[in-house]
JSON list of C-alpha atoms in Angstrom, two decimals:
[
{"chain": "L", "resi": 1, "resn": "MET", "atom": "CA", "xyz": [77.21, 116.95, 105.62]},
{"chain": "L", "resi": 2, "resn": "SER", "atom": "CA", "xyz": [77.18, 120.73, 105.41]},
{"chain": "L", "resi": 3, "resn": "GLN", "atom": "CA", "xyz": [80.30, 121.17, 103.32]},
{"chain": "L", "resi": 4, "resn": "LYS", "atom": "CA", "xyz": [81.52, 118.92, 100.53]},
{"chain": "L", "resi": 5, "resn": "ILE", "atom": "CA", "xyz": [84.74, 117.01, 101.19]},
{"chain": "L", "resi": 6, "resn": "ASP", "atom": "CA", "xyz": [87.23, 118.06, 98.54]},
{"chain": "L", "resi": 7, "resn": "THR", "atom": "CA", "xyz": [90.55, 117.21, 100.22]},
{"chain": "L", "resi": 8, "resn": "ILE", "atom": "CA", "xyz": [92.05, 113.78, 100.93]},
{"chain": "L", "resi": 9, "resn": "ILE", "atom": "CA", "xyz": [94.87, 113.52, 103.46]},
{"chain": "L", "resi": 10, "resn": "PHE", "atom": "CA", "xyz": [96.72, 110.21, 103.16]},
{"chain": "L", "resi": 11, "resn": "ASP", "atom": "CA", "xyz": [98.97, 108.30, 105.48]},
{"chain": "L", "resi": 12, "resn": "LEU", "atom": "CA", "xyz": [102.06, 107.06, 103.61]},
{"chain": "L", "resi": 13, "resn": "ASP", "atom": "CA", "xyz": [103.49, 103.69, 104.74]},
{"chain": "L", "resi": 14, "resn": "GLY", "atom": "CA", "xyz": [100.93, 100.91, 104.53]},
{"chain": "L", "resi": 15, "resn": "THR", "atom": "CA", "xyz": [98.43, 103.16, 102.77]},
{"chain": "L", "resi": 16, "resn": "LEU", "atom": "CA", "xyz": [100.03, 104.48, 99.59]},
{"chain": "L", "resi": 17, "resn": "LEU", "atom": "CA", "xyz": [103.42, 102.77, 99.74]},
{"chain": "L", "resi": 18, "resn": "ASP", "atom": "CA", "xyz": [104.38, 99.17, 100.43]},
{"chain": "L", "resi": 19, "resn": "SER", "atom": "CA", "xyz": [107.62, 100.04, 102.22]},
{"chain": "L", "resi": 20, "resn": "LEU", "atom": "CA", "xyz": [107.89, 97.10, 104.60]},
{"chain": "L", "resi": 21, "resn": "THR", "atom": "CA", "xyz": [110.91, 95.43, 102.98]},
{"chain": "L", "resi": 22, "resn": "ASP", "atom": "CA", "xyz": [113.03, 98.59, 102.96]},
{"chain": "L", "resi": 23, "resn": "LEU", "atom": "CA", "xyz": [112.05, 99.44, 106.55]},
{"chain": "L", "resi": 24, "resn": "THR", "atom": "CA", "xyz": [112.90, 95.89, 107.64]},
{"chain": "L", "resi": 25, "resn": "ASN", "atom": "CA", "xyz": [116.25, 95.96, 105.82]},
{"chain": "L", "resi": 26, "resn": "SER", "atom": "CA", "xyz": [117.24, 99.26, 107.48]},
{"chain": "L", "resi": 27, "resn": "VAL", "atom": "CA", "xyz": [116.22, 98.00, 110.92]},
{"chain": "L", "resi": 28, "resn": "ASN", "atom": "CA", "xyz": [118.18, 94.80, 110.37]},
{"chain": "L", "resi": 29, "resn": "HIS", "atom": "CA", "xyz": [121.21, 96.76, 109.14]},
{"chain": "L", "resi": 30, "resn": "VAL", "atom": "CA", "xyz": [121.27, 98.34, 112.60]},
{"chain": "L", "resi": 31, "resn": "MET", "atom": "CA", "xyz": [120.54, 95.06, 114.40]},
{"chain": "L", "resi": 32, "resn": "THR", "atom": "CA", "xyz": [123.47, 93.38, 112.66]},
{"chain": "L", "resi": 33, "resn": "ALA", "atom": "CA", "xyz": [125.82, 96.31, 113.23]},
{"chain": "L", "resi": 34, "resn": "TYR", "atom": "CA", "xyz": [125.19, 96.25, 116.99]},
{"chain": "L", "resi": 35, "resn": "GLY", "atom": "CA", "xyz": [125.11, 92.47, 117.37]},
{"chain": "L", "resi": 36, "resn": "PHE", "atom": "CA", "xyz": [121.36, 92.11, 117.92]},
{"chain": "L", "resi": 37, "resn": "PRO", "atom": "CA", "xyz": [119.09, 89.43, 116.41]},
{"chain": "L", "resi": 38, "resn": "THR", "atom": "CA", "xyz": [117.34, 90.51, 113.21]},
{"chain": "L", "resi": 39, "resn": "HIS", "atom": "CA", "xyz": [113.56, 90.79, 112.70]},
{"chain": "L", "resi": 40, "resn": "SER", "atom": "CA", "xyz": [111.18, 89.33, 110.14]},
{"chain": "L", "resi": 41, "resn": "GLU", "atom": "CA", "xyz": [108.97, 91.55, 107.99]},
{"chain": "L", "resi": 42, "resn": "ASP", "atom": "CA", "xyz": [105.92, 90.29, 109.90]},
{"chain": "L", "resi": 43, "resn": "ALA", "atom": "CA", "xyz": [107.53, 91.39, 113.16]},
{"chain": "L", "resi": 44, "resn": "ILE", "atom": "CA", "xyz": [108.38, 94.84, 111.77]},
{"chain": "L", "resi": 45, "resn": "ARG", "atom": "CA", "xyz": [104.81, 95.14, 110.41]},
{"chain": "L", "resi": 46, "resn": "GLN", "atom": "CA", "xyz": [103.57, 95.16, 114.01]},
{"chain": "L", "resi": 47, "resn": "MET", "atom": "CA", "xyz": [106.14, 97.77, 115.10]},
{"chain": "L", "resi": 48, "resn": "VAL", "atom": "CA", "xyz": [105.50, 100.51, 112.53]},
{"chain": "L", "resi": 49, "resn": "GLY", "atom": "CA", "xyz": [103.06, 103.40, 112.65]},
{"chain": "L", "resi": 50, "resn": "ASN", "atom": "CA", "xyz": [104.38, 105.62, 115.43]},
{"chain": "L", "resi": 51, "resn": "GLY", "atom": "CA", "xyz": [107.56, 106.95, 113.83]},
{"chain": "L", "resi": 52, "resn": "ILE", "atom": "CA", "xyz": [111.11, 105.65, 113.65]},
{"chain": "L", "resi": 53, "resn": "GLY", "atom": "CA", "xyz": [111.86, 106.40, 117.30]},
{"chain": "L", "resi": 54, "resn": "VAL", "atom": "CA", "xyz": [109.16, 103.98, 118.45]},
{"chain": "L", "resi": 55, "resn": "LEU", "atom": "CA", "xyz": [110.08, 101.50, 115.71]},
{"chain": "L", "resi": 56, "resn": "MET", "atom": "CA", "xyz": [113.68, 101.35, 116.90]},
{"chain": "L", "resi": 57, "resn": "GLU", "atom": "CA", "xyz": [112.61, 101.34, 120.54]},
{"chain": "L", "resi": 58, "resn": "LYS", "atom": "CA", "xyz": [110.60, 98.18, 119.84]},
{"chain": "L", "resi": 59, "resn": "ALA", "atom": "CA", "xyz": [113.26, 96.60, 117.62]},
{"chain": "L", "resi": 60, "resn": "ILE", "atom": "CA", "xyz": [116.27, 97.07, 119.91]},
{"chain": "L", "resi": 61, "resn": "PRO", "atom": "CA", "xyz": [116.56, 94.85, 123.02]},
{"chain": "L", "resi": 62, "resn": "GLY", "atom": "CA", "xyz": [116.25, 97.23, 125.93]},
{"chain": "L", "resi": 63, "resn": "GLY", "atom": "CA", "xyz": [114.76, 99.94, 123.75]},
{"chain": "L", "resi": 64, "resn": "ARG", "atom": "CA", "xyz": [115.76, 103.48, 124.72]},
{"chain": "L", "resi": 65, "resn": "ASP", "atom": "CA", "xyz": [117.66, 102.15, 127.70]},
{"chain": "L", "resi": 66, "resn": "PHE", "atom": "CA", "xyz": [120.30, 100.76, 125.34]},
{"chain": "L", "resi": 67, "resn": "PRO", "atom": "CA", "xyz": [123.25, 103.17, 125.84]},
{"chain": "L", "resi": 68, "resn": "GLN", "atom": "CA", "xyz": [123.82, 103.64, 122.09]},
{"chain": "L", "resi": 69, "resn": "PHE", "atom": "CA", "xyz": [120.15, 104.04, 121.19]},
{"chain": "L", "resi": 70, "resn": "ASP", "atom": "CA", "xyz": [120.66, 107.50, 119.64]},
{"chain": "L", "resi": 71, "resn": "ASP", "atom": "CA", "xyz": [123.48, 106.12, 117.49]},
{"chain": "L", "resi": 72, "resn": "CYS", "atom": "CA", "xyz": [121.21, 103.29, 116.34]},
{"chain": "L", "resi": 73, "resn": "LEU", "atom": "CA", "xyz": [118.52, 105.78, 115.40]},
{"chain": "L", "resi": 74, "resn": "LYS", "atom": "CA", "xyz": [120.99, 107.88, 113.42]},
{"chain": "L", "resi": 75, "resn": "ASP", "atom": "CA", "xyz": [122.37, 104.80, 111.67]},
{"chain": "L", "resi": 76, "resn": "PHE", "atom": "CA", "xyz": [118.86, 103.71, 110.73]},
{"chain": "L", "resi": 77, "resn": "GLN", "atom": "CA", "xyz": [118.05, 107.14, 109.26]},
{"chain": "L", "resi": 78, "resn": "GLU", "atom": "CA", "xyz": [121.27, 107.26, 107.24]},
{"chain": "L", "resi": 79, "resn": "HIS", "atom": "CA", "xyz": [120.79, 103.74, 105.87]},
{"chain": "L", "resi": 80, "resn": "TYR", "atom": "CA", "xyz": [117.11, 104.28, 105.11]},
{"chain": "L", "resi": 81, "resn": "GLU", "atom": "CA", "xyz": [117.73, 107.57, 103.33]},
{"chain": "L", "resi": 82, "resn": "VAL", "atom": "CA", "xyz": [119.99, 105.74, 100.86]},
{"chain": "L", "resi": 83, "resn": "HIS", "atom": "CA", "xyz": [117.85, 102.59, 100.53]},
{"chain": "L", "resi": 84, "resn": "LYS", "atom": "CA", "xyz": [114.28, 103.90, 100.97]},
{"chain": "L", "resi": 85, "resn": "SER", "atom": "CA", "xyz": [113.34, 103.11, 97.36]},
{"chain": "L", "resi": 86, "resn": "ASP", "atom": "CA", "xyz": [115.17, 99.79, 96.86]},
{"chain": "L", "resi": 87, "resn": "TYR", "atom": "CA", "xyz": [112.03, 97.66, 97.12]},
{"chain": "L", "resi": 88, "resn": "THR", "atom": "CA", "xyz": [109.32, 100.19, 98.03]},
{"chain": "L", "resi": 89, "resn": "LYS", "atom": "CA", "xyz": [106.45, 100.40, 95.58]},
{"chain": "L", "resi": 90, "resn": "THR", "atom": "CA", "xyz": [102.91, 101.72, 95.44]},
{"chain": "L", "resi": 91, "resn": "PHE", "atom": "CA", "xyz": [100.15, 99.34, 96.42]},
{"chain": "L", "resi": 92, "resn": "PRO", "atom": "CA", "xyz": [97.99, 98.03, 93.54]},
{"chain": "L", "resi": 93, "resn": "GLY", "atom": "CA", "xyz": [95.66, 100.68, 92.13]},
{"chain": "L", "resi": 94, "resn": "ILE", "atom": "CA", "xyz": [97.15, 103.61, 94.03]},
{"chain": "L", "resi": 95, "resn": "MET", "atom": "CA", "xyz": [98.30, 105.60, 91.00]},
{"chain": "L", "resi": 96, "resn": "GLU", "atom": "CA", "xyz": [94.87, 105.13, 89.38]},
{"chain": "L", "resi": 97, "resn": "LEU", "atom": "CA", "xyz": [93.25, 106.33, 92.62]},
{"chain": "L", "resi": 98, "resn": "LEU", "atom": "CA", "xyz": [95.40, 109.48, 92.71]},
{"chain": "L", "resi": 99, "resn": "LYS", "atom": "CA", "xyz": [94.77, 110.18, 89.03]},
{"chain": "L", "resi": 100, "resn": "ASN", "atom": "CA", "xyz": [91.02, 109.67, 89.37]},
{"chain": "L", "resi": 101, "resn": "ALA", "atom": "CA", "xyz": [90.86, 111.75, 92.55]},
{"chain": "L", "resi": 102, "resn": "SER", "atom": "CA", "xyz": [92.82, 114.55, 90.91]},
{"chain": "L", "resi": 103, "resn": "GLU", "atom": "CA", "xyz": [90.57, 114.51, 87.85]},
{"chain": "L", "resi": 104, "resn": "ALA", "atom": "CA", "xyz": [87.53, 114.62, 90.16]},
{"chain": "L", "resi": 105, "resn": "GLY", "atom": "CA", "xyz": [88.89, 117.83, 91.69]},
{"chain": "L", "resi": 106, "resn": "TYR", "atom": "CA", "xyz": [90.24, 116.57, 95.00]},
{"chain": "L", "resi": 107, "resn": "GLN", "atom": "CA", "xyz": [93.26, 118.19, 96.58]},
{"chain": "L", "resi": 108, "resn": "MET", "atom": "CA", "xyz": [95.59, 115.67, 98.23]},
{"chain": "L", "resi": 109, "resn": "ALA", "atom": "CA", "xyz": [98.33, 115.62, 100.85]},
{"chain": "L", "resi": 110, "resn": "VAL", "atom": "CA", "xyz": [100.44, 113.10, 102.74]},
{"chain": "L", "resi": 111, "resn": "VAL", "atom": "CA", "xyz": [101.08, 113.19, 106.48]},
{"chain": "L", "resi": 112, "resn": "SER", "atom": "CA", "xyz": [103.39, 110.58, 107.97]},
{"chain": "L", "resi": 113, "resn": "ASN", "atom": "CA", "xyz": [105.32, 109.66, 111.09]},
{"chain": "L", "resi": 114, "resn": "LYS", "atom": "CA", "xyz": [108.27, 108.86, 108.84]},
{"chain": "L", "resi": 115, "resn": "PHE", "atom": "CA", "xyz": [110.98, 111.51, 109.09]},
{"chain": "L", "resi": 116, "resn": "GLU", "atom": "CA", "xyz": [110.39, 114.58, 106.94]},
{"chain": "L", "resi": 117, "resn": "LEU", "atom": "CA", "xyz": [113.28, 114.20, 104.51]},
{"chain": "L", "resi": 118, "resn": "ALA", "atom": "CA", "xyz": [112.19, 110.69, 103.51]},
{"chain": "L", "resi": 119, "resn": "VAL", "atom": "CA", "xyz": [108.50, 111.67, 103.25]},
{"chain": "L", "resi": 120, "resn": "LYS", "atom": "CA", "xyz": [109.18, 114.55, 100.90]},
{"chain": "L", "resi": 121, "resn": "GLY", "atom": "CA", "xyz": [111.64, 112.50, 98.83]},
{"chain": "L", "resi": 122, "resn": "LEU", "atom": "CA", "xyz": [109.29, 109.53, 98.44]},
{"chain": "L", "resi": 123, "resn": "CYS", "atom": "CA", "xyz": [106.30, 111.72, 97.58]},
{"chain": "L", "resi": 124, "resn": "LYS", "atom": "CA", "xyz": [108.30, 113.56, 94.95]},
{"chain": "L", "resi": 125, "resn": "ASN", "atom": "CA", "xyz": [109.57, 110.28, 93.47]},
{"chain": "L", "resi": 126, "resn": "PHE", "atom": "CA", "xyz": [106.26, 108.44, 93.46]},
{"chain": "L", "resi": 127, "resn": "PHE", "atom": "CA", "xyz": [103.34, 110.88, 93.50]},
{"chain": "L", "resi": 128, "resn": "PHE", "atom": "CA", "xyz": [104.23, 114.06, 91.62]},
{"chain": "L", "resi": 129, "resn": "PRO", "atom": "CA", "xyz": [102.22, 115.86, 90.28]},
{"chain": "L", "resi": 130, "resn": "TYR", "atom": "CA", "xyz": [99.22, 114.53, 92.22]},
{"chain": "L", "resi": 131, "resn": "ILE", "atom": "CA", "xyz": [100.61, 115.15, 95.70]},
{"chain": "L", "resi": 132, "resn": "THR", "atom": "CA", "xyz": [102.97, 118.03, 96.44]},
{"chain": "L", "resi": 133, "resn": "THR", "atom": "CA", "xyz": [102.03, 118.68, 100.08]},
{"chain": "L", "resi": 134, "resn": "ALA", "atom": "CA", "xyz": [103.94, 116.19, 102.23]},
{"chain": "L", "resi": 135, "resn": "ILE", "atom": "CA", "xyz": [104.43, 116.54, 105.98]},
{"chain": "L", "resi": 136, "resn": "GLY", "atom": "CA", "xyz": [106.68, 114.20, 107.98]},
{"chain": "L", "resi": 137, "resn": "GLU", "atom": "CA", "xyz": [108.11, 113.89, 111.45]},
{"chain": "L", "resi": 138, "resn": "SER", "atom": "CA", "xyz": [110.45, 116.68, 112.54]},
{"chain": "L", "resi": 139, "resn": "PRO", "atom": "CA", "xyz": [111.51, 118.31, 115.81]},
{"chain": "L", "resi": 140, "resn": "GLN", "atom": "CA", "xyz": [109.20, 121.27, 115.03]},
{"chain": "L", "resi": 141, "resn": "ILE", "atom": "CA", "xyz": [105.95, 119.29, 114.87]},
{"chain": "L", "resi": 142, "resn": "ALA", "atom": "CA", "xyz": [104.25, 116.66, 117.02]},
{"chain": "L", "resi": 143, "resn": "ARG", "atom": "CA", "xyz": [103.83, 113.30, 115.34]},
{"chain": "L", "resi": 144, "resn": "LYS", "atom": "CA", "xyz": [100.59, 111.40, 114.88]},
{"chain": "L", "resi": 145, "resn": "PRO", "atom": "CA", "xyz": [98.22, 110.71, 116.59]},
{"chain": "L", "resi": 146, "resn": "ALA", "atom": "CA", "xyz": [98.59, 114.39, 117.52]},
{"chain": "L", "resi": 147, "resn": "PRO", "atom": "CA", "xyz": [96.72, 116.41, 114.87]},
{"chain": "L", "resi": 148, "resn": "ASP", "atom": "CA", "xyz": [99.59, 118.81, 114.18]},
{"chain": "L", "resi": 149, "resn": "THR", "atom": "CA", "xyz": [100.80, 117.26, 110.90]},
{"chain": "L", "resi": 150, "resn": "VAL", "atom": "CA", "xyz": [97.22, 117.15, 109.60]},
{"chain": "L", "resi": 151, "resn": "PHE", "atom": "CA", "xyz": [96.67, 120.79, 110.55]},
{"chain": "L", "resi": 152, "resn": "ALA", "atom": "CA", "xyz": [99.95, 121.71, 108.83]},
{"chain": "L", "resi": 153, "resn": "ALA", "atom": "CA", "xyz": [98.73, 120.03, 105.63]},
{"chain": "L", "resi": 154, "resn": "MET", "atom": "CA", "xyz": [95.39, 121.83, 105.88]},
{"chain": "L", "resi": 155, "resn": "LYS", "atom": "CA", "xyz": [97.17, 125.15, 106.29]},
{"chain": "L", "resi": 156, "resn": "GLU", "atom": "CA", "xyz": [99.38, 124.49, 103.25]},
{"chain": "L", "resi": 157, "resn": "LEU", "atom": "CA", "xyz": [96.33, 123.57, 101.15]},
{"chain": "L", "resi": 158, "resn": "ASN", "atom": "CA", "xyz": [94.24, 126.40, 102.64]},
{"chain": "L", "resi": 159, "resn": "VAL", "atom": "CA", "xyz": [91.33, 124.13, 103.63]},
{"chain": "L", "resi": 160, "resn": "SER", "atom": "CA", "xyz": [89.19, 123.66, 106.73]},
{"chain": "L", "resi": 161, "resn": "PRO", "atom": "CA", "xyz": [88.56, 120.39, 108.60]},
{"chain": "L", "resi": 162, "resn": "GLU", "atom": "CA", "xyz": [85.04, 120.26, 107.13]},
{"chain": "L", "resi": 163, "resn": "GLN", "atom": "CA", "xyz": [86.58, 119.83, 103.67]},
{"chain": "L", "resi": 164, "resn": "CYS", "atom": "CA", "xyz": [88.87, 116.94, 104.62]},
{"chain": "L", "resi": 165, "resn": "VAL", "atom": "CA", "xyz": [88.89, 113.18, 104.99]},
{"chain": "L", "resi": 166, "resn": "TYR", "atom": "CA", "xyz": [91.79, 111.13, 106.30]},
{"chain": "L", "resi": 167, "resn": "VAL", "atom": "CA", "xyz": [92.85, 107.82, 104.72]},
{"chain": "L", "resi": 168, "resn": "GLY", "atom": "CA", "xyz": [95.10, 105.45, 106.67]},
{"chain": "L", "resi": 169, "resn": "ASP", "atom": "CA", "xyz": [95.79, 101.84, 107.55]},
{"chain": "L", "resi": 170, "resn": "SER", "atom": "CA", "xyz": [96.16, 101.70, 111.33]},
{"chain": "L", "resi": 171, "resn": "GLU", "atom": "CA", "xyz": [94.74, 102.55, 114.73]},
{"chain": "L", "resi": 172, "resn": "VAL", "atom": "CA", "xyz": [97.20, 105.46, 114.83]},
{"chain": "L", "resi": 173, "resn": "ASP", "atom": "CA", "xyz": [95.51, 106.89, 111.74]},
{"chain": "L", "resi": 174, "resn": "MET", "atom": "CA", "xyz": [92.03, 106.51, 113.22]},
{"chain": "L", "resi": 175, "resn": "ALA", "atom": "CA", "xyz": [93.17, 108.34, 116.35]},
{"chain": "L", "resi": 176, "resn": "THR", "atom": "CA", "xyz": [94.87, 111.04, 114.25]},
{"chain": "L", "resi": 177, "resn": "ALA", "atom": "CA", "xyz": [91.69, 111.67, 112.28]},
{"chain": "L", "resi": 178, "resn": "ALA", "atom": "CA", "xyz": [89.60, 111.80, 115.46]},
{"chain": "L", "resi": 179, "resn": "ASN", "atom": "CA", "xyz": [92.03, 114.23, 117.08]},
{"chain": "L", "resi": 180, "resn": "SER", "atom": "CA", "xyz": [91.88, 116.38, 113.92]},
{"chain": "L", "resi": 181, "resn": "GLY", "atom": "CA", "xyz": [88.09, 116.41, 113.88]},
{"chain": "L", "resi": 182, "resn": "ILE", "atom": "CA", "xyz": [87.79, 114.75, 110.48]},
{"chain": "L", "resi": 183, "resn": "PRO", "atom": "CA", "xyz": [86.38, 111.39, 109.30]},
{"chain": "L", "resi": 184, "resn": "CYS", "atom": "CA", "xyz": [88.69, 108.47, 108.57]},
{"chain": "L", "resi": 185, "resn": "ILE", "atom": "CA", "xyz": [88.57, 105.89, 105.81]},
{"chain": "L", "resi": 186, "resn": "SER", "atom": "CA", "xyz": [90.62, 102.86, 106.89]},
{"chain": "L", "resi": 187, "resn": "VAL", "atom": "CA", "xyz": [92.34, 100.66, 104.29]},
{"chain": "L", "resi": 188, "resn": "SER", "atom": "CA", "xyz": [92.77, 96.92, 104.82]},
{"chain": "L", "resi": 189, "resn": "TRP", "atom": "CA", "xyz": [95.69, 96.26, 102.46]},
{"chain": "L", "resi": 190, "resn": "GLY", "atom": "CA", "xyz": [98.39, 97.82, 104.66]},
{"chain": "L", "resi": 191, "resn": "PHE", "atom": "CA", "xyz": [99.97, 97.01, 108.00]},
{"chain": "L", "resi": 192, "resn": "ARG", "atom": "CA", "xyz": [96.65, 96.06, 109.67]},
{"chain": "L", "resi": 193, "resn": "SER", "atom": "CA", "xyz": [94.02, 93.55, 108.53]},
{"chain": "L", "resi": 194, "resn": "ARG", "atom": "CA", "xyz": [90.30, 94.30, 108.11]},
{"chain": "L", "resi": 195, "resn": "GLU", "atom": "CA", "xyz": [89.67, 92.25, 111.27]},
{"chain": "L", "resi": 196, "resn": "SER", "atom": "CA", "xyz": [92.20, 94.28, 113.22]},
{"chain": "L", "resi": 197, "resn": "LEU", "atom": "CA", "xyz": [90.70, 97.55, 111.99]},
{"chain": "L", "resi": 198, "resn": "LEU", "atom": "CA", "xyz": [87.20, 96.45, 113.03]},
{"chain": "L", "resi": 199, "resn": "GLU", "atom": "CA", "xyz": [88.54, 95.45, 116.46]},
{"chain": "L", "resi": 200, "resn": "GLN", "atom": "CA", "xyz": [90.08, 98.93, 116.77]},
{"chain": "L", "resi": 201, "resn": "GLY", "atom": "CA", "xyz": [86.67, 100.50, 116.11]},
{"chain": "L", "resi": 202, "resn": "ALA", "atom": "CA", "xyz": [86.70, 101.25, 112.37]},
{"chain": "L", "resi": 203, "resn": "PRO", "atom": "CA", "xyz": [83.10, 101.29, 111.04]},
{"chain": "L", "resi": 204, "resn": "ALA", "atom": "CA", "xyz": [82.67, 98.53, 108.45]},
{"chain": "L", "resi": 205, "resn": "ASN", "atom": "CA", "xyz": [81.26, 101.01, 105.91]},
{"chain": "L", "resi": 206, "resn": "LEU", "atom": "CA", "xyz": [84.40, 103.15, 106.22]},
{"chain": "L", "resi": 207, "resn": "ILE", "atom": "CA", "xyz": [86.89, 100.40, 105.33]},
{"chain": "L", "resi": 208, "resn": "ALA", "atom": "CA", "xyz": [88.32, 100.28, 101.82]},
{"chain": "L", "resi": 209, "resn": "ASP", "atom": "CA", "xyz": [89.58, 96.87, 100.70]},
{"chain": "L", "resi": 210, "resn": "THR", "atom": "CA", "xyz": [91.02, 98.09, 97.38]},
{"chain": "L", "resi": 211, "resn": "ALA", "atom": "CA", "xyz": [92.35, 101.43, 96.20]},
{"chain": "L", "resi": 212, "resn": "ALA", "atom": "CA", "xyz": [89.29, 101.85, 93.96]},
{"chain": "L", "resi": 213, "resn": "ASP", "atom": "CA", "xyz": [87.06, 101.50, 97.04]},
{"chain": "L", "resi": 214, "resn": "VAL", "atom": "CA", "xyz": [88.40, 104.76, 98.54]},
{"chain": "L", "resi": 215, "resn": "LEU", "atom": "CA", "xyz": [86.47, 107.03, 96.20]},
{"chain": "L", "resi": 216, "resn": "LYS", "atom": "CA", "xyz": [83.41, 104.75, 96.44]},
{"chain": "L", "resi": 217, "resn": "VAL", "atom": "CA", "xyz": [83.42, 105.03, 100.25]},
{"chain": "L", "resi": 218, "resn": "LEU", "atom": "CA", "xyz": [84.01, 108.77, 99.99]},
{"chain": "L", "resi": 219, "resn": "SER", "atom": "CA", "xyz": [81.12, 109.15, 97.57]},
{"chain": "L", "resi": 220, "resn": "ALA", "atom": "CA", "xyz": [78.80, 107.15, 99.86]},
{"chain": "L", "resi": 221, "resn": "MET", "atom": "CA", "xyz": [79.80, 109.36, 102.81]},
{"chain": "L", "resi": 222, "resn": "GLN", "atom": "CA", "xyz": [78.59, 112.45, 100.93]},
{"chain": "L", "resi": 223, "resn": "ASP", "atom": "CA", "xyz": [75.31, 111.09, 99.56]}
]
């Protein structure tokens, strides 16, 4: 590798934060309000990864064809903004990973398909001072797997693709990294299992099973 990787770009939900309960509760708030059946956390786990528009499209019977879909989306956002930290917590070992990465000289950022306001708020609440660059979904920028959010993070950190690695938990993250021209470390503790990641094409040597494995995999990549 010609240039040393010194920047880690993380996905948020399912990678750094265990946010499934709060996401499920906000979805089910909308389901109940509009008279739809509610969803289990396991069902929501399979729906996340492509932003709240796709999440709600999958959760609502009829999806975007439901006449009040836009109202449902707005209601979800308003409920989630208030309740996004009720049960959300970092996955085991994440804070140690960020601390160790920072002390080792890595710059870090978060890019997420969660809406921008929530991404910035969660990163400030959970990850300051380790991560201050946080890019979420907004009308001005294409969501993952388009590379735009990754490129926005690179621009803010003033780094090139050769300096970066992407860390995420889903097939969307693998595609995002590929579209951005950077390697991807997949994590197996999030919304997708190790088996699912392997089926989606993740190389076995680029899967981290614990937070501590991320820097080990990264170190092996650069040997």
